[in-house]
Each structure stands twice: as C-alpha cells, then as structure tokens.
Short mmCIF file of C-alpha atoms in Angstrom, two decimals:
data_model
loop_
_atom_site.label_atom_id
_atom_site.label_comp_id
_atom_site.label_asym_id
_atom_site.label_seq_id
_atom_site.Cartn_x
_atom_site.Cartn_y
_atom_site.Cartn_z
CA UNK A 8 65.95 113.06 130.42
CA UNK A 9 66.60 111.12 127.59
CA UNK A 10 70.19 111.05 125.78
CA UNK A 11 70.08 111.28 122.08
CA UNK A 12 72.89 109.07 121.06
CA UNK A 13 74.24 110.31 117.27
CA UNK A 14 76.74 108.15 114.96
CA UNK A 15 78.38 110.36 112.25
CA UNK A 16 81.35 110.33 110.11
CA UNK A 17 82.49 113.73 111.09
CA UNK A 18 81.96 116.40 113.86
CA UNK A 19 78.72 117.30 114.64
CA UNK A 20 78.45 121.53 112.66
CA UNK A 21 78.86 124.32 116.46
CA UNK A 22 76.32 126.53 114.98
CA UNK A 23 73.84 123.49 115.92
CA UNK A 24 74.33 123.89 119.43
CA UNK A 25 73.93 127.77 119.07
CA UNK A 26 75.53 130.78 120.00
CA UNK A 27 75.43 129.86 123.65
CA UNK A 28 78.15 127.07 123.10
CA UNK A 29 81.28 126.71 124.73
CA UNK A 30 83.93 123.98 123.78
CA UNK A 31 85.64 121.85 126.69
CA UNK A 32 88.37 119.93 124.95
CA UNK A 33 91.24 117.94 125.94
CA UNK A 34 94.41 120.20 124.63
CA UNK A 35 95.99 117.27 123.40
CA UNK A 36 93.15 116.51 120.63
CA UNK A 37 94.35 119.18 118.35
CA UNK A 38 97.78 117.75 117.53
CA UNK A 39 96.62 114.23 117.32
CA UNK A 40 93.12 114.40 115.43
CA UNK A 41 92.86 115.89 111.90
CA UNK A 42 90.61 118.20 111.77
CA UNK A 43 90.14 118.89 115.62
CA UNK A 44 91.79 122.35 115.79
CA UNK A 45 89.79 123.71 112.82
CA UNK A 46 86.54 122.73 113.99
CA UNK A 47 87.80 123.41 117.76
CA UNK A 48 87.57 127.42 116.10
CA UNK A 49 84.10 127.15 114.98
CA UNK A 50 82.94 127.48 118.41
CA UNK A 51 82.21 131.14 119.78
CA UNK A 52 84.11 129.97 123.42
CA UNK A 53 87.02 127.27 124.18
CA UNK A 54 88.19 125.98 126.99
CA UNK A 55 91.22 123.89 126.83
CA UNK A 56 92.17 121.54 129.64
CA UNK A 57 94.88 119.00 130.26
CA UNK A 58 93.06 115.75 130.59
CA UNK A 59 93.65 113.07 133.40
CA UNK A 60 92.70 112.59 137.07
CA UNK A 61 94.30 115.68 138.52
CA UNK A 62 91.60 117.93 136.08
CA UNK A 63 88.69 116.31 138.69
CA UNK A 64 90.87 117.08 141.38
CA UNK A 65 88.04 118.98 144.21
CA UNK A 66 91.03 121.44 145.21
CA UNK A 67 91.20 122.86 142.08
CA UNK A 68 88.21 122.77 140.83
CA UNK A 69 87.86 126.59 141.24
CA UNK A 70 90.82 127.02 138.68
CA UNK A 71 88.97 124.87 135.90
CA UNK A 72 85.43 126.06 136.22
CA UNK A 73 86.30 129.36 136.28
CA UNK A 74 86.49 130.47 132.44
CA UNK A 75 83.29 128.04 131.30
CA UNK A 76 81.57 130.41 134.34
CA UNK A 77 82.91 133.00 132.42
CA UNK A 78 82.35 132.34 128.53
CA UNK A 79 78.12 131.11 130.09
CA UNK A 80 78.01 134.67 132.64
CA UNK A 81 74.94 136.59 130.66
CA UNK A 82 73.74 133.42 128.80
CA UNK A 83 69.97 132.31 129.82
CA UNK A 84 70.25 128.59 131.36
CA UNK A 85 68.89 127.58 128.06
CA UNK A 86 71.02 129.17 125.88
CA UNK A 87 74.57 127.79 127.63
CA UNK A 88 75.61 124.54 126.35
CA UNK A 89 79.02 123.09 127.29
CA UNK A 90 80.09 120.67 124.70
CA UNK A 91 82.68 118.24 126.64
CA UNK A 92 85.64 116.63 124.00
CA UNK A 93 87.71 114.69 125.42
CA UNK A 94 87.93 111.01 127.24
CA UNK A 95 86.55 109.93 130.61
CA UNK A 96 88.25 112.34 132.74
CA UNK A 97 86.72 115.52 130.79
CA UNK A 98 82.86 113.77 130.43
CA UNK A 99 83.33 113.60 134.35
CA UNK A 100 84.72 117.15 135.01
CA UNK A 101 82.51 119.00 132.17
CA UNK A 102 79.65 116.81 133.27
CA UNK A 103 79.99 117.96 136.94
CA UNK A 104 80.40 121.41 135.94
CA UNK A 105 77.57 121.84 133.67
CA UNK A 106 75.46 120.02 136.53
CA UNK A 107 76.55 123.00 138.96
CA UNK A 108 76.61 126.09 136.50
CA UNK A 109 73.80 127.93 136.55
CA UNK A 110 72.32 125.16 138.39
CA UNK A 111 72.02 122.98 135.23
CA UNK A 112 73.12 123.76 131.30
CA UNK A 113 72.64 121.89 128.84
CA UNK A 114 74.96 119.57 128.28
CA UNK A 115 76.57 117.63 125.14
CA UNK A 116 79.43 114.41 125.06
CA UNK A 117 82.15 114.02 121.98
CA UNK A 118 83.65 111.33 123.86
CA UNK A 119 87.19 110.84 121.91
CA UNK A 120 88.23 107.43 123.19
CA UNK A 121 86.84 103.98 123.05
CA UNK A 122 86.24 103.87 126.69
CA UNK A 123 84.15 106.90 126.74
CA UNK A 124 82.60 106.61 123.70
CA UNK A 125 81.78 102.75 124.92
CA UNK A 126 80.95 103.65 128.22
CA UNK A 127 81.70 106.49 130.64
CA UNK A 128 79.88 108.89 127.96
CA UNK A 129 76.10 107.50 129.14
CA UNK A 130 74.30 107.20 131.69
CA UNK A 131 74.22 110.39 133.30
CA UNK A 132 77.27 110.22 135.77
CA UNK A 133 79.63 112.89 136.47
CA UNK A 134 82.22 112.84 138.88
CA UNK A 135 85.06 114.51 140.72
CA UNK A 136 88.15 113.33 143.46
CA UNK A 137 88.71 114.32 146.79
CA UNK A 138 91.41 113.76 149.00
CA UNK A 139 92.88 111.32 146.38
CA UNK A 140 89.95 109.12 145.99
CA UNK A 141 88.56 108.90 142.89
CA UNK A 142 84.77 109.92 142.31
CA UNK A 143 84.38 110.38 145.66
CA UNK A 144 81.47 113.21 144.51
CA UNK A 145 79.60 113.35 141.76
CA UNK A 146 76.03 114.42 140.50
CA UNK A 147 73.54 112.45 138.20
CA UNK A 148 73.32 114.46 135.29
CA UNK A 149 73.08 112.94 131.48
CA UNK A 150 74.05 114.75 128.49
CA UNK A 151 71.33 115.91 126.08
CA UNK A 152 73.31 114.39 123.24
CA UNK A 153 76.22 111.91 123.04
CA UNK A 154 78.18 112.65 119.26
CA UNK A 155 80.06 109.62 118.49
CA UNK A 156 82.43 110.58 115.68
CA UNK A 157 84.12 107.88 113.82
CA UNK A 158 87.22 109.98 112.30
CA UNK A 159 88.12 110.67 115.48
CA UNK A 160 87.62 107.28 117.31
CA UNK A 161 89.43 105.87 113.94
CA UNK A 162 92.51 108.12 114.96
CA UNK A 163 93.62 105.96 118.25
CA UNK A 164 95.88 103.21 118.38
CA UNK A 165 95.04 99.95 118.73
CA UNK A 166 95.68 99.80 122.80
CA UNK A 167 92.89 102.28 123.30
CA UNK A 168 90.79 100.28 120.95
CA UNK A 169 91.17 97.32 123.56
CA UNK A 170 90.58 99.34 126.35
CA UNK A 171 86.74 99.93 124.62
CA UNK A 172 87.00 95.89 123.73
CA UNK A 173 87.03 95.16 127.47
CA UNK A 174 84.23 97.41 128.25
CA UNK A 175 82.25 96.09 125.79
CA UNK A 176 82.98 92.59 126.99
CA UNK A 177 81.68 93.71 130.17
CA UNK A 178 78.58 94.88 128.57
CA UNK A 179 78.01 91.99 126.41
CA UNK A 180 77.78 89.36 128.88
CA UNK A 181 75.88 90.92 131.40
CA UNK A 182 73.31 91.74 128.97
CA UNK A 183 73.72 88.69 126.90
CA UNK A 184 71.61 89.66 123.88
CA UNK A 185 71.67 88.39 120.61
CA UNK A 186 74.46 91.23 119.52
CA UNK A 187 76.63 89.90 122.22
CA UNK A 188 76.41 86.10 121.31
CA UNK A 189 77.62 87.67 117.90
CA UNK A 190 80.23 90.07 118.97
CA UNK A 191 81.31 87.65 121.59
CA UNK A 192 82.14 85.28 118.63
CA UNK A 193 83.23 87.45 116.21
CA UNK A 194 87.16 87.61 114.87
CA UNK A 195 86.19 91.39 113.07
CA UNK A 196 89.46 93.55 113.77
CA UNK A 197 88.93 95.87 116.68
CA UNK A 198 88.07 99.00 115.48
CA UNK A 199 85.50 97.70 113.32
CA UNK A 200 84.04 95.70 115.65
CA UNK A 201 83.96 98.53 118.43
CA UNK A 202 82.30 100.68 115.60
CA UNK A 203 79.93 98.04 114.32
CA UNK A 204 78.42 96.67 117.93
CA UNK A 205 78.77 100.01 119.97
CA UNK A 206 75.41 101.37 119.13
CA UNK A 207 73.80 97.83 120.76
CA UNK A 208 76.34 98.04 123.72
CA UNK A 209 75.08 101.30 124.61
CA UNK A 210 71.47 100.50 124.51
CA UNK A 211 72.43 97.51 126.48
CA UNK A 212 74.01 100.27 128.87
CA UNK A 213 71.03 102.41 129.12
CA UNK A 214 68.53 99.59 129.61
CA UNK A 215 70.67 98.85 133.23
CA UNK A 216 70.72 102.74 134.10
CA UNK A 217 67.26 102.98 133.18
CA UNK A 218 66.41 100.41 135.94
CA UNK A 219 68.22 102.29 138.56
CA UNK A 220 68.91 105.64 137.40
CA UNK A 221 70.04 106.82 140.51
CA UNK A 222 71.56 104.14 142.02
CA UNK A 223 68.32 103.86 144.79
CA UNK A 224 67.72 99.82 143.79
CA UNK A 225 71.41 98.52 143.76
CA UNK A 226 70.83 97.12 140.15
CA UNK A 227 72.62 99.30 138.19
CA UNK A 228 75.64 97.97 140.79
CA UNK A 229 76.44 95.16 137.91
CA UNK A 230 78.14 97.63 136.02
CA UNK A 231 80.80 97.27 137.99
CA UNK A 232 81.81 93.59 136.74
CA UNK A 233 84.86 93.43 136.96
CA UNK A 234 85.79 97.01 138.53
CA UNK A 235 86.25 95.55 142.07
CA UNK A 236 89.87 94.02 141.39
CA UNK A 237 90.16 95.17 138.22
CA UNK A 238 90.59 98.97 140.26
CA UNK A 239 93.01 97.70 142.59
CA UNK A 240 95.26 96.74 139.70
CA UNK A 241 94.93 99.82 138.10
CA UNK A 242 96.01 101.34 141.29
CA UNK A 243 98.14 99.50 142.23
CA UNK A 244 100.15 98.89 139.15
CA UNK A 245 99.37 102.42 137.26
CA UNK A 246 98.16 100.38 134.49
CA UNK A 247 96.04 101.82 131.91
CA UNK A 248 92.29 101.57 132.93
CA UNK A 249 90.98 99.10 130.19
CA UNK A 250 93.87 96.82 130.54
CA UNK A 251 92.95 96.71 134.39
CA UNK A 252 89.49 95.58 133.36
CA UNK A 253 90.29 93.11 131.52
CA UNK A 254 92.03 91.95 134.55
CA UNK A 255 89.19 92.07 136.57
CA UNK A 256 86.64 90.24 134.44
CA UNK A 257 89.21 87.09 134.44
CA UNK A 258 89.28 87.21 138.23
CA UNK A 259 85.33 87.68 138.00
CA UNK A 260 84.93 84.65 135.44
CA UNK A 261 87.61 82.63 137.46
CA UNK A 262 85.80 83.39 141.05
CA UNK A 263 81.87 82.65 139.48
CA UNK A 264 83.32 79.50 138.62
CA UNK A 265 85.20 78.45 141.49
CA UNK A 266 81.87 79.03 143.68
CA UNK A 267 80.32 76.68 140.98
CA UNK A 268 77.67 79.60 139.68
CA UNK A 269 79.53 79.43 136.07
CA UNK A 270 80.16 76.12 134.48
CA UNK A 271 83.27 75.23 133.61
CA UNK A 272 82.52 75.20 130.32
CA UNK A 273 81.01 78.90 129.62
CA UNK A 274 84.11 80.00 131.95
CA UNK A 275 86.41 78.74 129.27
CA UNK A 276 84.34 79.97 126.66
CA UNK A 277 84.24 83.22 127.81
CA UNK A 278 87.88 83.97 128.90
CA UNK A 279 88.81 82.81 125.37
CA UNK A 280 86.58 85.04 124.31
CA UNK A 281 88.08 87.93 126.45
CA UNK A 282 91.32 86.93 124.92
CA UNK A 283 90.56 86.94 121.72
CA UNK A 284 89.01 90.20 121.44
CA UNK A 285 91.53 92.14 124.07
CA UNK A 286 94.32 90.56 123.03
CA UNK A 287 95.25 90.21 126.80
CA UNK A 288 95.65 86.55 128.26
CA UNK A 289 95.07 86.18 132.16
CA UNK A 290 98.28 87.54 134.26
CA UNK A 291 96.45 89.53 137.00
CA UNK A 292 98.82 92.26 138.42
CA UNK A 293 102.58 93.04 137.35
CA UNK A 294 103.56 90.90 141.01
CA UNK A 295 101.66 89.39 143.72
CA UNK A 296 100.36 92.42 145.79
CA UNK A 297 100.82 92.70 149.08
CA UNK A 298 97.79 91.74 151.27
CA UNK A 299 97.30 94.31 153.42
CA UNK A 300 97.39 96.25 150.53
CA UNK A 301 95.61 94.59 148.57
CA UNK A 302 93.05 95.13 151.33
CA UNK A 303 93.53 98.94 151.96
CA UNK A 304 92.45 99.99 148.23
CA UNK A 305 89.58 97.13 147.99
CA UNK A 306 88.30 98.86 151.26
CA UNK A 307 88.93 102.58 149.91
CA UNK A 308 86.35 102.12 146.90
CA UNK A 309 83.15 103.42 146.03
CA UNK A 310 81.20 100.12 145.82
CA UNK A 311 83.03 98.97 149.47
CA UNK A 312 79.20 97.82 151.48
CA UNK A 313 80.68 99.09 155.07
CA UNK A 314 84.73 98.67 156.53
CA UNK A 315 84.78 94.81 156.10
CA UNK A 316 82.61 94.09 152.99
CA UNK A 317 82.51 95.23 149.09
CA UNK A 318 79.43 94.32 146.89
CA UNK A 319 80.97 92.09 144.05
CA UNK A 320 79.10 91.15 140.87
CA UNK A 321 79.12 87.49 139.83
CA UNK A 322 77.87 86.01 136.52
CA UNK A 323 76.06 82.25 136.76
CA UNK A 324 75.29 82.44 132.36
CA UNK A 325 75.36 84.58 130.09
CA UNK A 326 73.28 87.49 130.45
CA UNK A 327 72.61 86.71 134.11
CA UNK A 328 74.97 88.59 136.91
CA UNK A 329 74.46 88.98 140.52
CA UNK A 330 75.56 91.07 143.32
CA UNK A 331 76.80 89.69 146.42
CA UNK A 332 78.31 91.64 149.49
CA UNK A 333 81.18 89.47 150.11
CA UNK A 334 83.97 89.84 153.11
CA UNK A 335 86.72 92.10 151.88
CA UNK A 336 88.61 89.21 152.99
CA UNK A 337 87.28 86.40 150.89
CA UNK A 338 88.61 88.51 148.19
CA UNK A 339 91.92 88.78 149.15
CA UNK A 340 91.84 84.73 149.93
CA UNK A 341 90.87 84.20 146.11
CA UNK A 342 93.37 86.30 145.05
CA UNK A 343 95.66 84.60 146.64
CA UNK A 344 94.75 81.43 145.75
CA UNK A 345 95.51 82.68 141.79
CA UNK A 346 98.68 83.84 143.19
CA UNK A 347 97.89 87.78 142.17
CA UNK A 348 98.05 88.30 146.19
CA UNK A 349 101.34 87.58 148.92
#
C-alpha cells in the first residue's frame, strides 16, 4: 500500500477519518502543543498513553491495547481507523496494534517530533520490546496517511530539532540527490531547514523501502547508517536517540575512511557538514566503554548477522553506501583505536 504523505499548517479536521476514529496520543501533547487538547476532543474515542519504551513493552501490551479493542469492538474493519499522535514510541505501539486489531485497521501517523516526522513515521514498520530488547517483534504495516503538521513540529525545542537534523543527514548522503548536495550545504536555521527538505528526505526514504519492503533483499539494511554504534551509545550512555546518531555517523564516516572507501577529503567535508547542521562535534560516548561491553550490546541488536558478526553500512561517496558483515570484533578494535572503547 501506498502512504499518502500530507504537509499542512494545522491538524488534519477528525470528521475526515470518520466516525470509526479513535485518537492514540501521547498524554503529554496536550500541555505542550496549542491547540492539541481541543482538537484531541473532536475525535469520537481517545486513548491517552504515556509515551517512551516501556509503552512497547510485550508484557503489557494487554493493558494498552485493551481500550483501542474497545472504542473499534462493533466497527467494520473498514470503518476503524486508529490515528497514532505522538513520537516514535507511539507510531511503533499504535502501528503494531492496528496491524493486530481486527487483523488490520486502517491506520493514520501525526508524528509530533522531528525524528518521527523525519523518519520512524514511513515505511511501514511497527514494533514492540521483549525481554528488554528493543523491537525485538514487529509487523510490516504502513500507515494509509502520514499528517505532518507544522504548528506542532514548530512547538519543540531546538534539541529535538537536531535529533530530525541527524536523521536527515543520514538520509541525505545515502541517497545523495540533488536536495541533499543542497541541504548538506545549507546554513538555513534548523527548523526551517527540517521543514523545507523533509518532504525530499522522505521520498528519499521510501525509494530504499520500496526496494526491499520487507526486508527479503538486505537493501533496505543501509538505513541503519550509523545505528550500529550509534545504539550502543544510546544504551549505553541513556543519551537521547538523535544525539546517539549523530554519534554513529562520525564513527561511520571516520571507519569508511580509515578502510580507504571515503577520501579524505569528502570525510572532512561531510563531518563538517554533520557539525554544522547538528550542532554536535565528534566526542563518541560520555567515557571510553568498556569492551566487553561494548561487545555485549553490539551483539544484542537487531542487525547482529549471527553471535560473532553485525552487518555495518559503509559509505565510499556520496550517495553510494554498502553493507558489510564485519567481526563484532573489528568494531570494538576501531573503537578503540578513537579511544570511545577501554
């Protein structure tokens, strides 16, 4: 299915998605976006969560889906719509949910931070944690419609507004389009340049999960530039996720290079260009990180290729990435070398 992607000013009018709608919204929205709670009461059935990792947690999964099965119980399937507000952690919990219900409702993103609206919001992936790892199930499942609404992605603070910025790095050079060469160069303040290059990001997006939809070919593995380290800092550290990323694509850039796939030159260009727009200079983690560590939580991720190997994306130009399954090991040993591992 195809995602209709829609830009407005404001939020998109509930009668549009019919009486069958029910609202899944991060609690937190209606004190800190103008507007939200009004509009939140347009909608005929609300469900208000408390985002963050412990709303995908499996063992309670019961708890959360439990009124949404309620407000959709004597709805056709075509009739229930769950409309998911909210960041990353409510697109993958709503997303999961309205994959399950009813076995499939429609299903409808207001993604209400950078990162979600940048990323996490498309291409159709919806997730949940067990056991304390994260999105260790999940369904493919896209959203009819993504609503990106500018007064509320206006409303955050400028550290969420890097958190998109290093998403959108990502994006940019492994697609390396002509939008990229322009946002890559560009010295626009953040939140208009998120705004102005985010429709070309996403396409960018869609045209890798339209290769490999469900993951079958490996391709749409690129997507994780960045994510392999960049994880085990956020873990690791508790650091937000976007500054984590930003981590990650330094450690990419750095490591491309250092196997000689990446000039020297475009390395420099592009880390200053990853500074610029983040606002985030190279430190790696908060203080070298234990190895075996360091180890454990490379080997405890999704894209780990069996117990001693992780597929890693590299980038040899712009626009031009490529997957490797590397030793777990030889990760650690260039981590070290930068001094982010002990």
């Amino acid at each position: 299915m195809t995602t209709r992607v829609v830009r407005s000013r404001d939020f998109p009018v509930a009668t549009r998605f019919g009486p069958g709608a029910v609202l899944l919204y991060d609690r937190s929205l209606s004190r800190r976006v103008p507007g939200f709670a009004a509009w939140s009461r347009t909608f005929p059935h609300r469900v208000a969560v408390a985002a963050g990792e412990s709303l995908k947690d499996a063992d309670r999964f019961g708890d959360h889906i439990e009124p949404i099965v309620r407000a959709t119980t004597g709805r056709a399937r075509s009739e229930a719509v769950l409309v998911c507000a909210g960041g990353g952690s409510v697109g993958d919990f709503g997303g999961f949910a309205a994959s399950v219900i009813q076995r499939g409702i429609r299903l409808v993103h207001v993604p209400t931070t950078w990162l979600a609206a940048v990323d996490s919001a498309h291409g159709g992936k919806t997730a949940l944690n067990v056991g304390g790892r994260k999105n260790s199930i999940g369904t493919f499942y896209p959203a009819e419609r993504v609503c990106l609404v500018r007064r509320v992605l206006d409303a955050l603070p400028d550290p969420r507004a890097r958190e998109g910025i290093a998403e959108m790095v990502k994006i940019a050079l492994l697609d390396g389009g002509a939008w990229a060469k322009r946002f890559l160069a560009s010295e626009d303040p953040r939140d208009v340049l998120l705004w102005r290059h985010l429709a070309a990001a996403i396409d960018a997006k869609q045209r890798v999960v339209d290769e490999d939809a469900r993951e079958t070919s490996g391709h749409r593995q690129i997507l994780n530039f960045g994510h392999t380290v960049g994880h085990v800092i956020e873990a690791h550290d508790g650091v937000p996720h976007g500054r984590a990323i930003t981590q990650g694509l330094y450690f990419a850039l750095a490591w491309s290079c250092r196997r000689a796939w990446l000039t020297e030159a475009d390395h420099r260009r592009f880390a200053a260009a990853l500074a610029r727009l983040t606002g985030d200079r190279m430190t790696g983690p908060r203080a070298p990180i234990p190895r075996a560590r360091f180890v454990s939580l490379l080997a405890a991720d999704k894209k780990a290729a069996g117990a001693a190997r992780v597929t890693f994306v590299f980038l040899h130009a712009l626009g031009s990435p490529t997957r490797r399954r590397v030793p777990i090991e030889a990760v650690a040993d260039e981590a070290a070398f930068l001094g982010w591992v002990r």
